[in-house]
Amino acid sequence: MTTGNPTREFGCIIVGGGIHGTYLAQRLLEDAPFDRSDVLIVDPHDRLLASFREKAKACGMEALRSTFVHHVGTEPFGLESFAEANDREDELVPTVDYPPRPSLDLFLDYSDYVIDRKNLGSLHRRAAVDAIHELPDGTGLRLETTEGPIDTNYCILAIGHGGHYRWPDWAAGLDGVEHIWEGFDPDASADRTIVVGGGITAAQLACELSETESVTLLSRHPLEWEVSEADPPWINWSHVEETLHIHPPGSSDRFEVISDARNAATIPPYLYQELGNRINEGELTLAQGAVDSATVEDGSVRLSLDHGLQLLGDRVVLATGFEPVFDHPFVDRIADELELARGYRGMPVLDDDTLAWQRDDGWFVPLYVSGALALGAVGPYAPNIPGARRAGDRITAAIKHRRHRSEADGTSESASGMGASD
């Protein structure tokens, strides 16, 4: 983790040290290419991938939903080679009609191997970014962080959902109700737990907790299974171009295409089967319905459902997902300060070829986007590991092009101009 002069200038700063930020740092070093001293990852956690590790532990994840070729390294078969070299092929979990998936332990151990081998931790500065401004001379950006200002020629937003979790109205301020991503302790003891949610996180948590306590899984809709987060063709950039990019950037048409393509609130078949086994063996109860009201009675939480059923638990754990990242206050501040273009429901208007966030007036700002914020350009896999790879292809090529052109012209690397790839 870096320290030192906080006002020095970097070639490129990545905001976010999760899977996307960790992967993109390697692409910048290998393909842009930047010197190590020119790349910085700014993230408030104590280590890279910290948020992912915490969330995986909290929900009881045992294996990744994605296949073994999707990981934080830049070599597609790097994780498989790591497993073979360490006699851990048994942790590549066979999956019906799908390539093997890595266990969580294997995925994290390989991630640590990549981070250590490439010394990526030395690129990490522990800080939160509060604001981003354009430098007065138009030569780059200034990031206002909790550790002081930092200047950069280019910046990549890889922020995830940034702690913006979805709480149902009935749960607000109620004792005994907690969100799985917000202070939930999976090791805390309880006799009866109600897990609220209908997707993979809720199912993983319900299965994990049912090993030691009575668990009810409450979903508003019938549980549905899907192998992956979206149909496999969406991993291919040509499919994204043919299916998504035919609609105007930031448009409601793009939003609808993405919403239809994402298998949101679904459970992979292997977990769906495990849930069924737990239910058949009496270890877990499944309930369906919407919560009309919730009350606390003698230290227990009572949920009254819309069809009359009542559920009683020592605690209620919400696995209800995230609020849309387009609505995040940090995103609002950046967009307002830099006068960035936004479309339907606040979707960033990105250049499809470079993933640069366009300004309202069409002028270039050296700000690029990866992760959930890039859904409108990268497609339904944008928040996931395949999305990091597709974003890395576009962003590193764009920055490399601008750097080479600046060297040839003798101009500042990130000087403003018309168009994202001006």
Tab-separated table of C-alpha atoms in Angstrom:
chain	number	residue	atom	x	y	z
A	1	MET	CA	0.000	0.000	0.000
A	2	THR	CA	1.499	3.309	-1.050
A	3	THR	CA	2.171	6.348	1.090
A	4	GLY	CA	4.140	9.496	0.357
A	5	ASN	CA	3.383	12.782	-1.346
A	6	PRO	CA	-0.398	12.833	-1.973
A	7	THR	CA	-0.239	15.664	-4.520
A	8	ARG	CA	2.046	13.973	-7.048
A	9	GLU	CA	0.728	13.263	-10.509
A	10	PHE	CA	-0.016	9.775	-11.801
A	11	GLY	CA	-0.522	8.525	-15.315
A	12	CYS	CA	-3.727	6.693	-14.426
A	13	ILE	CA	-5.674	6.268	-11.200
A	14	ILE	CA	-8.203	3.481	-10.717
A	15	VAL	CA	-10.976	4.223	-8.225
A	16	GLY	CA	-11.878	0.878	-6.667
A	17	GLY	CA	-9.739	-2.068	-5.594
A	18	GLY	CA	-12.137	-4.913	-6.273
A	19	ILE	CA	-11.980	-7.508	-9.030
A	20	HIS	CA	-12.341	-4.888	-11.770
A	21	GLY	CA	-9.758	-2.512	-10.326
A	22	THR	CA	-7.252	-5.292	-9.663
A	23	TYR	CA	-7.623	-6.669	-13.187
A	24	LEU	CA	-7.483	-3.266	-14.876
A	25	ALA	CA	-4.268	-2.318	-13.074
A	26	GLN	CA	-2.536	-5.267	-14.737
A	27	ARG	CA	-3.885	-4.326	-18.144
A	28	LEU	CA	-2.583	-0.772	-17.737
A	29	LEU	CA	0.882	-2.060	-16.842
A	30	GLU	CA	0.988	-4.683	-19.577
A	31	ASP	CA	-0.869	-3.075	-22.479
A	32	ALA	CA	-1.010	0.726	-22.140
A	33	PRO	CA	1.804	0.427	-21.003
A	34	PHE	CA	2.472	2.516	-17.890
A	35	ASP	CA	5.416	2.374	-15.531
A	36	ARG	CA	4.485	1.030	-12.114
A	37	SER	CA	5.090	4.450	-10.576
A	38	ASP	CA	2.405	5.919	-12.845
A	39	VAL	CA	-0.476	3.643	-11.757
A	40	LEU	CA	-2.437	3.970	-8.512
A	41	ILE	CA	-5.441	2.103	-7.106
A	42	VAL	CA	-7.440	4.153	-4.600
A	43	ASP	CA	-9.700	2.101	-2.339
A	44	PRO	CA	-10.753	2.601	1.317
A	45	HIS	CA	-10.262	-1.035	2.350
A	46	ASP	CA	-7.110	-2.447	3.908
A	47	ARG	CA	-6.288	-4.729	0.978
A	48	LEU	CA	-7.264	-5.416	-2.609
A	49	LEU	CA	-10.437	-7.509	-3.060
A	50	ALA	CA	-11.349	-6.899	0.611
A	51	SER	CA	-14.993	-6.128	-0.123
A	52	PHE	CA	-15.386	-9.233	-2.305
A	53	ARG	CA	-13.798	-11.414	0.381
A	54	GLU	CA	-16.123	-10.037	3.064
A	55	LYS	CA	-19.246	-10.508	0.968
A	56	ALA	CA	-18.284	-14.038	-0.080
A	57	LYS	CA	-17.785	-15.022	3.564
A	58	ALA	CA	-20.991	-13.353	4.709
A	59	CYS	CA	-23.216	-15.290	2.289
A	60	GLY	CA	-21.482	-18.656	2.671
A	61	MET	CA	-20.214	-18.837	-0.909
A	62	GLU	CA	-18.425	-22.118	-1.604
A	63	ALA	CA	-17.699	-21.794	-5.330
A	64	LEU	CA	-17.901	-19.163	-8.035
A	65	ARG	CA	-20.855	-19.052	-10.404
A	66	SER	CA	-18.540	-18.203	-13.294
A	67	THR	CA	-16.109	-20.622	-14.933
A	68	PHE	CA	-12.412	-21.191	-14.252
A	69	VAL	CA	-11.295	-18.876	-17.081
A	70	HIS	CA	-12.864	-15.881	-15.324
A	71	HIS	CA	-10.541	-14.574	-12.612
A	72	VAL	CA	-8.397	-11.537	-11.740
A	73	GLY	CA	-5.338	-12.557	-13.766
A	74	THR	CA	-4.665	-11.648	-17.383
A	75	GLU	CA	-3.837	-15.193	-18.552
A	76	PRO	CA	-7.141	-16.970	-19.353
A	77	PHE	CA	-5.911	-20.381	-18.166
A	78	GLY	CA	-3.810	-19.045	-15.305
A	79	LEU	CA	-6.149	-20.288	-12.582
A	80	GLU	CA	-6.333	-23.757	-14.125
A	81	SER	CA	-2.519	-23.922	-14.307
A	82	PHE	CA	-2.305	-22.749	-10.690
A	83	ALA	CA	-4.693	-25.518	-9.617
A	84	GLU	CA	-2.693	-28.154	-11.504
A	85	ALA	CA	0.640	-26.940	-10.124
A	86	ASN	CA	-0.691	-27.141	-6.568
A	87	ASP	CA	-2.583	-30.456	-6.890
A	88	ARG	CA	-5.925	-28.688	-6.466
A	89	GLU	CA	-7.722	-29.829	-9.601
A	90	ASP	CA	-10.433	-31.254	-7.335
A	91	GLU	CA	-11.401	-27.642	-6.543
A	92	LEU	CA	-12.440	-27.096	-10.155
A	93	VAL	CA	-16.040	-28.063	-9.544
A	94	PRO	CA	-17.723	-30.037	-12.353
A	95	THR	CA	-20.904	-28.394	-13.627
A	96	VAL	CA	-23.560	-29.956	-15.873
A	97	ASP	CA	-23.532	-28.435	-19.383
A	98	TYR	CA	-21.024	-25.806	-18.244
A	99	PRO	CA	-17.240	-25.615	-17.785
A	100	PRO	CA	-15.850	-26.294	-14.290
A	101	ARG	CA	-16.079	-23.552	-11.667
A	102	PRO	CA	-13.390	-22.764	-9.076
A	103	SER	CA	-14.023	-23.138	-5.374
A	104	LEU	CA	-13.969	-19.849	-3.497
A	105	ASP	CA	-10.749	-20.842	-1.719
A	106	LEU	CA	-9.035	-21.647	-5.017
A	107	PHE	CA	-10.247	-18.401	-6.584
A	108	LEU	CA	-9.000	-16.310	-3.661
A	109	ASP	CA	-5.688	-18.152	-3.372
A	110	TYR	CA	-5.032	-17.614	-7.063
A	111	SER	CA	-6.021	-13.963	-6.673
A	112	ASP	CA	-3.493	-13.597	-3.845
A	113	TYR	CA	-0.893	-15.319	-6.009
A	114	VAL	CA	-1.491	-12.831	-8.836
A	115	ILE	CA	-1.472	-9.841	-6.479
A	116	ASP	CA	1.738	-10.974	-4.783
A	117	ARG	CA	3.561	-12.044	-7.956
A	118	LYS	CA	2.817	-8.737	-9.661
A	119	ASN	CA	3.193	-6.713	-6.453
A	120	LEU	CA	-0.161	-5.052	-7.038
A	121	GLY	CA	-0.565	-4.261	-3.358
A	122	SER	CA	2.161	-1.628	-3.712
A	123	LEU	CA	-0.130	0.253	-6.120
A	124	HIS	CA	-2.913	0.517	-3.528
A	125	ARG	CA	-3.483	3.698	-1.544
A	126	ARG	CA	-6.006	3.296	1.242
A	127	ALA	CA	-8.341	6.253	0.839
A	128	ALA	CA	-11.844	7.150	-0.268
A	129	VAL	CA	-12.488	9.483	-3.179
A	130	ASP	CA	-14.908	12.293	-2.335
A	131	ALA	CA	-14.862	14.271	-5.583
A	132	ILE	CA	-13.214	14.527	-9.003
A	133	HIS	CA	-12.475	17.872	-10.683
A	134	GLU	CA	-11.006	18.798	-14.030
A	135	LEU	CA	-7.633	20.545	-13.720
A	136	PRO	CA	-7.828	24.246	-14.637
A	137	ASP	CA	-5.502	23.850	-17.623
A	138	GLY	CA	-7.499	20.905	-18.970
A	139	THR	CA	-4.550	18.509	-18.719
A	140	GLY	CA	-6.130	15.926	-16.437
A	141	LEU	CA	-8.167	15.381	-13.295
A	142	ARG	CA	-7.755	16.034	-9.588
A	143	LEU	CA	-9.161	13.483	-7.160
A	144	GLU	CA	-10.101	14.818	-3.731
A	145	THR	CA	-9.521	11.937	-1.322
A	146	THR	CA	-9.585	11.398	2.423
A	147	GLU	CA	-5.769	11.382	2.262
A	148	GLY	CA	-5.480	14.566	0.234
A	149	PRO	CA	-5.676	15.551	-3.452
A	150	ILE	CA	-4.084	13.485	-6.228
A	151	ASP	CA	-3.651	14.540	-9.860
A	152	THR	CA	-3.830	12.159	-12.800
A	153	ASN	CA	-3.779	12.195	-16.586
A	154	TYR	CA	-6.462	9.496	-16.759
A	155	CYS	CA	-8.951	8.005	-14.305
A	156	ILE	CA	-10.967	4.778	-14.362
A	157	LEU	CA	-14.071	4.362	-12.211
A	158	ALA	CA	-14.349	0.746	-11.037
A	159	ILE	CA	-16.488	1.375	-7.970
A	160	GLY	CA	-19.051	-1.418	-7.862
A	161	HIS	CA	-22.222	-0.473	-5.996
A	162	GLY	CA	-20.313	1.401	-3.314
A	163	GLY	CA	-22.226	0.279	-0.220
A	164	HIS	CA	-25.589	1.358	-1.634
A	165	TYR	CA	-27.827	-1.499	-0.452
A	166	ARG	CA	-31.541	-2.052	-1.028
A	167	TRP	CA	-33.674	-1.917	2.131
A	168	PRO	CA	-37.434	-2.550	1.859
A	169	ASP	CA	-39.572	0.181	3.407
A	170	TRP	CA	-40.952	-2.193	6.033
A	171	ALA	CA	-37.441	-2.928	7.337
A	172	ALA	CA	-36.298	0.653	7.924
A	173	GLY	CA	-35.222	1.249	11.524
A	174	LEU	CA	-36.545	-2.089	12.776
A	175	ASP	CA	-34.517	-3.886	15.449
A	176	GLY	CA	-33.600	-7.436	14.558
A	177	VAL	CA	-33.393	-6.729	10.817
A	178	GLU	CA	-29.977	-6.491	9.157
A	179	HIS	CA	-28.639	-6.457	5.616
A	180	ILE	CA	-26.221	-9.214	4.672
A	181	TRP	CA	-23.751	-6.667	3.241
A	182	GLU	CA	-24.048	-4.190	6.103
A	183	GLY	CA	-22.627	-5.447	9.381
A	184	PHE	CA	-24.146	-8.937	9.308
A	185	ASP	CA	-22.125	-11.455	11.322
A	186	PRO	CA	-22.553	-14.948	9.833
A	187	ASP	CA	-20.993	-16.483	12.953
A	188	ALA	CA	-23.476	-14.927	15.394
A	189	SER	CA	-25.719	-17.551	16.966
A	190	ALA	CA	-29.496	-17.624	16.440
A	191	ASP	CA	-32.180	-20.286	16.680
A	192	ARG	CA	-34.528	-18.976	13.988
A	193	THR	CA	-33.503	-16.831	11.039
A	194	ILE	CA	-35.620	-15.487	8.205
A	195	VAL	CA	-33.625	-14.799	5.030
A	196	VAL	CA	-35.375	-12.383	2.665
A	197	GLY	CA	-34.501	-12.579	-1.033
A	198	GLY	CA	-34.888	-14.772	-4.094
A	199	GLY	CA	-31.472	-14.779	-5.754
A	200	ILE	CA	-28.145	-16.544	-5.425
A	201	THR	CA	-27.014	-14.644	-2.325
A	202	ALA	CA	-30.201	-15.439	-0.415
A	203	ALA	CA	-30.018	-19.103	-1.426
A	204	GLN	CA	-26.352	-19.441	-0.441
A	205	LEU	CA	-26.979	-17.840	2.929
A	206	ALA	CA	-30.084	-19.917	3.640
A	207	CYS	CA	-28.219	-23.153	2.887
A	208	GLU	CA	-25.241	-22.099	4.996
A	209	LEU	CA	-27.296	-21.085	8.048
A	210	SER	CA	-29.583	-24.128	7.829
A	211	GLU	CA	-26.670	-26.328	8.877
A	212	THR	CA	-26.865	-24.963	12.435
A	213	GLU	CA	-30.291	-23.336	12.899
A	214	SER	CA	-33.886	-23.169	11.738
A	215	VAL	CA	-34.121	-21.090	8.558
A	216	THR	CA	-36.978	-19.762	6.465
A	217	LEU	CA	-36.199	-18.386	3.012
A	218	LEU	CA	-38.763	-15.749	2.032
A	219	SER	CA	-39.018	-14.744	-1.623
A	220	ARG	CA	-41.559	-12.478	-3.292
A	221	HIS	CA	-41.547	-14.630	-6.429
A	222	PRO	CA	-41.124	-18.330	-7.269
A	223	LEU	CA	-37.459	-19.318	-7.274
A	224	GLU	CA	-35.972	-19.514	-10.765
A	225	TRP	CA	-32.726	-21.091	-11.920
A	226	GLU	CA	-30.294	-19.973	-14.595
A	227	VAL	CA	-26.772	-21.256	-15.195
A	228	SER	CA	-25.110	-17.848	-15.501
A	229	GLU	CA	-25.738	-14.133	-15.046
A	230	ALA	CA	-26.721	-13.811	-18.727
A	231	ASP	CA	-26.705	-15.963	-21.839
A	232	PRO	CA	-23.109	-16.805	-22.934
A	233	PRO	CA	-23.227	-14.880	-26.258
A	234	TRP	CA	-23.230	-11.646	-24.246
A	235	ILE	CA	-19.604	-12.322	-23.302
A	236	ASN	CA	-18.635	-11.700	-26.937
A	237	TRP	CA	-18.147	-8.069	-27.922
A	238	SER	CA	-19.576	-8.695	-31.390
A	239	HIS	CA	-22.886	-9.731	-29.809
A	240	VAL	CA	-22.883	-6.592	-27.648
A	241	GLU	CA	-22.350	-4.460	-30.739
A	242	GLU	CA	-25.042	-6.224	-32.767
A	243	THR	CA	-27.666	-6.361	-30.018
A	244	LEU	CA	-27.031	-3.399	-27.714
A	245	HIS	CA	-25.097	-0.774	-29.650
A	246	ILE	CA	-27.776	-0.530	-32.328
A	247	HIS	CA	-29.684	1.618	-29.811
A	248	PRO	CA	-28.610	5.165	-28.837
A	249	PRO	CA	-26.189	5.390	-25.853
A	250	GLY	CA	-28.001	6.013	-22.579
A	251	SER	CA	-31.411	5.276	-24.097
A	252	SER	CA	-34.369	3.496	-22.518
A	253	ASP	CA	-34.060	0.921	-25.312
A	254	ARG	CA	-30.584	-0.018	-24.088
A	255	PHE	CA	-31.826	-0.189	-20.509
A	256	GLU	CA	-34.628	-2.555	-21.507
A	257	VAL	CA	-32.301	-4.802	-23.531
A	258	ILE	CA	-29.937	-5.106	-20.566
A	259	SER	CA	-32.746	-5.677	-18.058
A	260	ASP	CA	-34.180	-8.450	-20.219
A	261	ALA	CA	-30.757	-10.042	-20.746
A	262	ARG	CA	-29.600	-10.095	-17.117
A	263	ASN	CA	-30.705	-13.157	-15.177
A	264	ALA	CA	-31.288	-11.095	-12.054
A	265	ALA	CA	-32.565	-12.785	-8.885
A	266	THR	CA	-31.908	-16.281	-10.224
A	267	ILE	CA	-30.166	-19.295	-8.721
A	268	PRO	CA	-27.712	-21.592	-10.541
A	269	PRO	CA	-28.893	-25.215	-10.950
A	270	TYR	CA	-26.437	-26.759	-8.472
A	271	LEU	CA	-27.622	-24.384	-5.727
A	272	TYR	CA	-31.260	-24.800	-6.730
A	273	GLN	CA	-30.836	-28.544	-6.237
A	274	GLU	CA	-29.172	-28.070	-2.854
A	275	LEU	CA	-32.036	-25.848	-1.741
A	276	GLY	CA	-34.510	-28.509	-2.800
A	277	ASN	CA	-32.620	-31.161	-0.850
A	278	ARG	CA	-32.552	-29.001	2.291
A	279	ILE	CA	-36.274	-28.330	1.988
A	280	ASN	CA	-37.101	-32.024	1.446
A	281	GLU	CA	-35.011	-32.995	4.466
A	282	GLY	CA	-36.800	-30.467	6.658
A	283	GLU	CA	-33.690	-28.381	7.262
A	284	LEU	CA	-35.065	-25.302	5.529
A	285	THR	CA	-38.510	-23.811	4.914
A	286	LEU	CA	-39.471	-21.876	1.791
A	287	ALA	CA	-42.115	-19.150	1.929
A	288	GLN	CA	-43.386	-16.917	-0.856
A	289	GLY	CA	-45.068	-13.548	-0.578
A	290	ALA	CA	-44.618	-9.838	0.020
A	291	VAL	CA	-44.234	-8.386	3.507
A	292	ASP	CA	-47.173	-6.195	4.519
A	293	SER	CA	-45.805	-5.266	7.934
A	294	ALA	CA	-43.060	-6.136	10.393
A	295	THR	CA	-43.035	-5.802	14.173
A	296	VAL	CA	-40.761	-6.707	17.069
A	297	GLU	CA	-42.365	-8.751	19.845
A	298	ASP	CA	-40.463	-9.947	22.917
A	299	GLY	CA	-37.156	-9.852	21.073
A	300	SER	CA	-38.477	-11.657	17.981
A	301	VAL	CA	-39.350	-10.246	14.572
A	302	ARG	CA	-42.803	-10.995	13.150
A	303	LEU	CA	-43.372	-10.622	9.413
A	304	SER	CA	-46.977	-10.453	8.181
A	305	LEU	CA	-47.276	-11.387	4.509
A	306	ASP	CA	-49.794	-10.152	1.966
A	307	HIS	CA	-51.680	-13.461	1.862
A	308	GLY	CA	-52.046	-13.763	5.649
A	309	LEU	CA	-49.094	-15.993	6.554
A	310	GLN	CA	-46.977	-14.826	9.485
A	311	LEU	CA	-43.310	-15.675	10.046
A	312	LEU	CA	-41.472	-15.393	13.356
A	313	GLY	CA	-37.704	-15.277	13.738
A	314	ASP	CA	-34.965	-14.229	16.120
A	315	ARG	CA	-33.542	-12.154	13.294
A	316	VAL	CA	-34.255	-11.217	9.703
A	317	VAL	CA	-31.381	-11.018	7.228
A	318	LEU	CA	-31.987	-9.093	4.023
A	319	ALA	CA	-30.375	-10.443	0.860
A	320	THR	CA	-32.236	-7.937	-1.269
A	321	GLY	CA	-29.351	-6.697	-3.381
A	322	PHE	CA	-28.145	-3.220	-4.217
A	323	GLU	CA	-29.705	0.059	-5.195
A	324	PRO	CA	-28.922	1.006	-8.811
A	325	VAL	CA	-25.367	2.319	-9.043
A	326	PHE	CA	-26.649	4.980	-11.455
A	327	ASP	CA	-28.348	6.591	-8.427
A	328	HIS	CA	-25.285	6.562	-6.180
A	329	PRO	CA	-24.587	9.981	-4.576
A	330	PHE	CA	-20.895	9.720	-5.528
A	331	VAL	CA	-21.859	9.200	-9.161
A	332	ASP	CA	-24.199	12.191	-8.964
A	333	ARG	CA	-21.423	14.414	-7.584
A	334	ILE	CA	-18.942	13.425	-10.279
A	335	ALA	CA	-21.463	13.835	-13.082
A	336	ASP	CA	-22.523	17.272	-11.839
A	337	GLU	CA	-18.971	18.535	-11.291
A	338	LEU	CA	-17.633	17.356	-14.662
A	339	GLU	CA	-20.885	18.060	-16.560
A	340	LEU	CA	-21.092	14.463	-17.731
A	341	ALA	CA	-23.919	13.219	-19.928
A	342	ARG	CA	-26.533	10.918	-18.429
A	343	GLY	CA	-29.380	9.071	-20.038
A	344	TYR	CA	-32.381	7.026	-19.003
A	345	ARG	CA	-32.572	6.551	-15.217
A	346	GLY	CA	-29.219	8.264	-14.814
A	347	MET	CA	-27.280	5.818	-17.000
A	348	PRO	CA	-23.859	7.250	-17.949
A	349	VAL	CA	-23.564	8.058	-21.648
A	350	LEU	CA	-20.327	6.310	-22.614
A	351	ASP	CA	-18.430	6.079	-25.856
A	352	ASP	CA	-19.002	2.484	-26.959
A	353	ASP	CA	-15.500	2.067	-28.359
A	354	THR	CA	-13.499	3.515	-25.444
A	355	LEU	CA	-15.870	3.529	-22.417
A	356	ALA	CA	-14.986	7.182	-21.839
A	357	TRP	CA	-17.802	9.043	-20.096
A	358	GLN	CA	-18.960	11.762	-22.469
A	359	ARG	CA	-19.632	15.324	-21.422
A	360	ASP	CA	-22.887	17.142	-22.118
A	361	ASP	CA	-21.137	19.401	-24.627
A	362	GLY	CA	-19.361	16.528	-26.390
A	363	TRP	CA	-15.892	17.428	-25.131
A	364	PHE	CA	-13.574	14.669	-23.942
A	365	VAL	CA	-12.856	14.127	-20.250
A	366	PRO	CA	-10.153	11.531	-19.399
A	367	LEU	CA	-12.578	9.504	-17.280
A	368	TYR	CA	-13.339	5.875	-18.159
A	369	VAL	CA	-15.840	3.475	-16.636
A	370	SER	CA	-15.827	-0.241	-15.777
A	371	GLY	CA	-18.220	-2.404	-13.774
A	372	ALA	CA	-21.920	-1.863	-13.141
A	373	LEU	CA	-21.663	1.781	-14.210
A	374	ALA	CA	-20.761	0.557	-17.704
A	375	LEU	CA	-23.847	-1.637	-18.176
A	376	GLY	CA	-25.146	0.628	-20.917
A	377	ALA	CA	-22.091	0.029	-23.111
A	378	VAL	CA	-20.615	-3.323	-22.014
A	379	GLY	CA	-23.891	-5.184	-21.596
A	380	PRO	CA	-25.334	-7.509	-18.943
A	381	TYR	CA	-21.969	-8.992	-17.929
A	382	ALA	CA	-20.556	-5.532	-17.145
A	383	PRO	CA	-20.558	-5.973	-13.321
A	384	ASN	CA	-19.046	-9.449	-13.530
A	385	ILE	CA	-15.561	-10.754	-14.349
A	386	PRO	CA	-16.200	-11.107	-18.107
A	387	GLY	CA	-17.208	-7.451	-18.040
A	388	ALA	CA	-13.861	-6.496	-16.516
A	389	ARG	CA	-12.069	-8.204	-19.402
A	390	ARG	CA	-14.188	-6.513	-22.062
A	391	ALA	CA	-13.783	-3.138	-20.346
A	392	GLY	CA	-10.046	-3.699	-20.075
A	393	ASP	CA	-9.810	-4.311	-23.816
A	394	ARG	CA	-11.567	-1.045	-24.659
A	395	ILE	CA	-10.042	1.218	-22.006
A	396	THR	CA	-6.399	0.201	-22.361
A	397	ALA	CA	-6.581	0.463	-26.147
A	398	ALA	CA	-8.113	3.939	-25.867
A	399	ILE	CA	-5.531	5.223	-23.389
A	400	LYS	CA	-2.679	3.693	-25.376
A	401	HIS	CA	-3.949	5.435	-28.512
A	402	ARG	CA	-4.206	8.812	-26.793
A	403	ARG	CA	-0.749	8.472	-25.236
A	404	HIS	CA	0.866	7.602	-28.552
A	405	ARG	CA	-0.895	10.442	-30.326
A	406	SER	CA	0.105	12.909	-27.586
A	407	GLU	CA	3.730	11.824	-27.880
A	408	ALA	CA	3.596	12.328	-31.634
A	409	ASP	CA	1.913	15.742	-31.347
A	410	GLY	CA	3.928	16.915	-28.361
A	411	THR	CA	0.709	17.766	-26.471
A	412	SER	CA	-0.504	16.929	-22.971
A	413	GLU	CA	-1.706	13.334	-22.769
A	414	SER	CA	-5.217	14.021	-21.521
A	415	ALA	CA	-5.845	17.424	-23.056
A	416	SER	CA	-9.531	17.988	-23.704
A	417	GLY	CA	-10.946	17.665	-27.189
A	418	MET	CA	-14.093	16.858	-29.085
A	419	GLY	CA	-15.172	13.249	-28.892
A	420	ALA	CA	-14.147	10.376	-26.629
A	421	SER	CA	-11.490	9.155	-29.023
A	422	ASP	CA	-10.686	12.577	-30.477
